[in-house]
Tab-separated table of C-alpha atoms in Angstrom:
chain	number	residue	atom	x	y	z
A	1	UNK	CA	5.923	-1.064	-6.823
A	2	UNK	CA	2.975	0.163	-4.685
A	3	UNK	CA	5.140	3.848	-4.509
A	4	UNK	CA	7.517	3.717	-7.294
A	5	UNK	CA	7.616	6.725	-9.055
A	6	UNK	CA	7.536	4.962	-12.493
A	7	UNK	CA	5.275	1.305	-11.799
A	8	UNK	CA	5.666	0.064	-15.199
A	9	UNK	CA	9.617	0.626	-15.166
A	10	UNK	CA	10.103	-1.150	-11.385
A	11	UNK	CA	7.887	-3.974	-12.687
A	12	UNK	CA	10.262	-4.168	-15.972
A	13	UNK	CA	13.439	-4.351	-13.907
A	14	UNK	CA	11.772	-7.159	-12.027
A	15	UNK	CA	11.359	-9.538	-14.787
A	16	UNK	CA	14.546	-8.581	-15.954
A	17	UNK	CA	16.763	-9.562	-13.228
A	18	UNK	CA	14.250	-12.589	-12.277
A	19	UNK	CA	15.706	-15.979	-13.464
A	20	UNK	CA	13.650	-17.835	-16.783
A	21	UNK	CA	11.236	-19.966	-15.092
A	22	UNK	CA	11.271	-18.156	-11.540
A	23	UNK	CA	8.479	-15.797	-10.334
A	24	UNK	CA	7.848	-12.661	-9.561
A	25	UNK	CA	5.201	-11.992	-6.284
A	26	UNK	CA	3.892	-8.208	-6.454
A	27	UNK	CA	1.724	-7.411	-3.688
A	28	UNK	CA	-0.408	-3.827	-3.292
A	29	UNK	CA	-2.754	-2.447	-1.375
A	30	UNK	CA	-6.220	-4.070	-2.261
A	31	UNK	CA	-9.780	-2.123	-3.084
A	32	UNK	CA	-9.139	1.486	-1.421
A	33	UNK	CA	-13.025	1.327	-0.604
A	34	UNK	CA	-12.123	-1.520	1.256
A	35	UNK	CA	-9.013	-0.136	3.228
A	36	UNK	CA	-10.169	1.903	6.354
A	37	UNK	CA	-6.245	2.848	6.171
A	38	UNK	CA	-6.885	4.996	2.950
A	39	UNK	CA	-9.083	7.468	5.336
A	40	UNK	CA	-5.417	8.112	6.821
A	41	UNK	CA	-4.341	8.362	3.138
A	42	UNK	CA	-6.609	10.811	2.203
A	43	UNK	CA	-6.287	13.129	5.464
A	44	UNK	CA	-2.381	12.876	5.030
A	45	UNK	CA	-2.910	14.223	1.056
A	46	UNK	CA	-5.003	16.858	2.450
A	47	UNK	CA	-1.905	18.080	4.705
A	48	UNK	CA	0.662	17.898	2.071
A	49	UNK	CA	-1.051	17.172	-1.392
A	50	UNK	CA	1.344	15.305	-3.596
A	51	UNK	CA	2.867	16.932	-6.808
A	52	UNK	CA	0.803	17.204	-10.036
A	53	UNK	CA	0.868	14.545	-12.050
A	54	UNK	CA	2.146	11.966	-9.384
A	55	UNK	CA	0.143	8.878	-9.532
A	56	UNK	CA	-1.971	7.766	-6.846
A	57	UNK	CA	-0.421	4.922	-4.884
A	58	UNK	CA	-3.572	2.446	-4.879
A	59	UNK	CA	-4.275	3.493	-8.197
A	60	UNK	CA	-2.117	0.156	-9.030
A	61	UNK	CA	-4.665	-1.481	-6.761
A	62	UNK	CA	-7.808	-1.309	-9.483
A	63	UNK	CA	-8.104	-5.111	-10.786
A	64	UNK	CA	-6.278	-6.038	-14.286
A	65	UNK	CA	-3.487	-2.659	-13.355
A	66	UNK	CA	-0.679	-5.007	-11.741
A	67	UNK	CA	-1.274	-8.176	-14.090
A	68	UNK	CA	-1.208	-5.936	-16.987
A	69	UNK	CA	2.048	-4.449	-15.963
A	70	UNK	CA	3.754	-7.715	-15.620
A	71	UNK	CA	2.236	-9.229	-19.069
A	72	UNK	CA	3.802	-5.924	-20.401
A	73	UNK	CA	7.081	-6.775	-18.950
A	74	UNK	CA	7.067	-9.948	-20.945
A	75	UNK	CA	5.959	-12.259	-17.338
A	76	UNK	CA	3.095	-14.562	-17.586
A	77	UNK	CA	0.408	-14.285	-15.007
A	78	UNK	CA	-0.323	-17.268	-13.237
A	79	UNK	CA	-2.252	-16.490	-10.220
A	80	UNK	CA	-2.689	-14.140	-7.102
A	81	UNK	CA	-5.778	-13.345	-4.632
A	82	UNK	CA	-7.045	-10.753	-1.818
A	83	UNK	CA	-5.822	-11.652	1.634
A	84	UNK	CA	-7.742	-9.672	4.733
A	85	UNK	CA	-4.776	-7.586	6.577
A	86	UNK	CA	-6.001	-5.837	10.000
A	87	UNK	CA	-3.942	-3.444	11.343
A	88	UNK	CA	-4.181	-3.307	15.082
A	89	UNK	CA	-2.711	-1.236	17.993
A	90	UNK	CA	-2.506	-1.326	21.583
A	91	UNK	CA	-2.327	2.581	21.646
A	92	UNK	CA	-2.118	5.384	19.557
A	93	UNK	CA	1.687	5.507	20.279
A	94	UNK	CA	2.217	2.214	19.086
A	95	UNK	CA	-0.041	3.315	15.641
A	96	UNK	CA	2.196	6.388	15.433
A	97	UNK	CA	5.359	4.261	16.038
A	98	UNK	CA	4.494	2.082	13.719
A	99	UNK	CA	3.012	4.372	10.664
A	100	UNK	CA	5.831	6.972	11.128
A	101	UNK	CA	8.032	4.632	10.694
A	102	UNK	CA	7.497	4.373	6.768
A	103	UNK	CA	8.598	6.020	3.573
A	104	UNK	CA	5.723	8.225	2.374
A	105	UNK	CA	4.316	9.302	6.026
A	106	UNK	CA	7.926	10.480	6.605
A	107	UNK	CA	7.455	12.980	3.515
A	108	UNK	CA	4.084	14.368	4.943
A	109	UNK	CA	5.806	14.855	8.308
A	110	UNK	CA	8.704	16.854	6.341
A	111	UNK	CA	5.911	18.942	5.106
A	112	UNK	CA	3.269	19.462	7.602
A	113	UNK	CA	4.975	18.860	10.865
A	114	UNK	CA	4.952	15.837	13.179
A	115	UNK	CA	1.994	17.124	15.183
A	116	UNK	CA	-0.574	18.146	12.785
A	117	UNK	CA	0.046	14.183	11.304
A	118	UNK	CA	-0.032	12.872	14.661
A	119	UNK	CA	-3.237	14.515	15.276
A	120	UNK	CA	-4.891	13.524	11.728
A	121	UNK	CA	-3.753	9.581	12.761
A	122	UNK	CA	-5.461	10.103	16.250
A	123	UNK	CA	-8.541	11.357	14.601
A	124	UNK	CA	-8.912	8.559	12.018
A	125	UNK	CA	-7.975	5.824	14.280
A	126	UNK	CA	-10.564	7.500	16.308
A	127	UNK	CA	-13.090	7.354	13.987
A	128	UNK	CA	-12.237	3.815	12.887
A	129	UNK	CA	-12.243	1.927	16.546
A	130	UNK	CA	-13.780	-1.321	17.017
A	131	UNK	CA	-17.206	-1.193	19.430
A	132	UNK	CA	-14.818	-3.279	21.467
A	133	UNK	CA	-12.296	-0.572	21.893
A	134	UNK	CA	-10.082	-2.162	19.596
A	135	UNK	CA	-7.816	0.638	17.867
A	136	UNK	CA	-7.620	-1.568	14.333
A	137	UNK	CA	-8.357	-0.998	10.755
A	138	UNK	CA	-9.543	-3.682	8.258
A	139	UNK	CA	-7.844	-3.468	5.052
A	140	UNK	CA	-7.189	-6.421	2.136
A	141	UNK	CA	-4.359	-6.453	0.199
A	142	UNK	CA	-3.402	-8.461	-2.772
A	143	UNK	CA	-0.804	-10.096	-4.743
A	144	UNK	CA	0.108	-11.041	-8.096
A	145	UNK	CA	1.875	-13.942	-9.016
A	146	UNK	CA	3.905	-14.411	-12.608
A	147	UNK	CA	6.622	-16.368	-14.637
A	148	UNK	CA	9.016	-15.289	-16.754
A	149	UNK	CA	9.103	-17.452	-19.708
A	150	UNK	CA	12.102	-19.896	-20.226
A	151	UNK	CA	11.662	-19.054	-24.395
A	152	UNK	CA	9.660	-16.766	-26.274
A	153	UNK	CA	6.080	-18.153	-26.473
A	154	UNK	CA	6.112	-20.578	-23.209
A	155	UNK	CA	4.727	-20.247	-19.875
């Protein structure tokens, strides 16, 4: 639901196709001020700056957004937690490889070109290597864990 245009409606046809008693497992990006990856974020906005009004992707991330979805989608929260994700590379061909690879990045290269995107992931991956060398970025993601209800007023 991280990039869904409409969180609240992907979240609602989750619990509705999700069997009474099973669980639904929604996992997002985790503090942005704890994701070195949302300095890429922000560069890549500044190349092709997303429509008015559109949402900002780990704006689901602030704590109480995702539970609050699923309660409102009639799922009972029972649990969830931060989990430290690192990306790493052995290059910066391997980070492009891999980061071109997905959804939104593919939009920004539509807009502003594979080279000037290139060169903003060059520069941030610059800016965030380890004192070992390391070409990584700490990030945490999380994930939220809820029930749908077997009958109205059980968990």
């Amino acid at each position: 639901i991280q990039y869904a245009a409409e969180p609240a409606a992907a979240v609602a046809q989750l619990a509705r196709v999700c069997r009474p008693g099973g669980t639904v497992a929604i996992g997002v990006w985790g503090d942005p001020a704890r994701c070195e990856t949302e300095a890429l974020f922000a560069r890549l906005r500044s190349l092709a700056p997303p429509p008015p009004g559109t949402p900002a992707p780990l704006g689901i991330s602030d704590a109480g957004v995702v539970e609050s979805l699923l309660e409102k989608a009639g799922l009972a929260v029972t649990g969830g937690e931060e989990v430290p994700a690192s990306l790493s590379y052995d290059d910066h061909e391997q980070a492009w490889t891999a980061h071109a690879s997905a959804g939104p990045l593919q939009k920004v290269i539509e807009i502003a070109g594979a080279e000037a995107v290139r060169q903003v992931m060059h520069d941030v991956l610059e800016a965030d290597r380890k004192p070992d060398g390391e070409l990584r970025q700490d990030n945490v993601f999380r994930y939220v864990l809820a029930v749908k209800q077997t009958q109205p007023g059980s968990a």
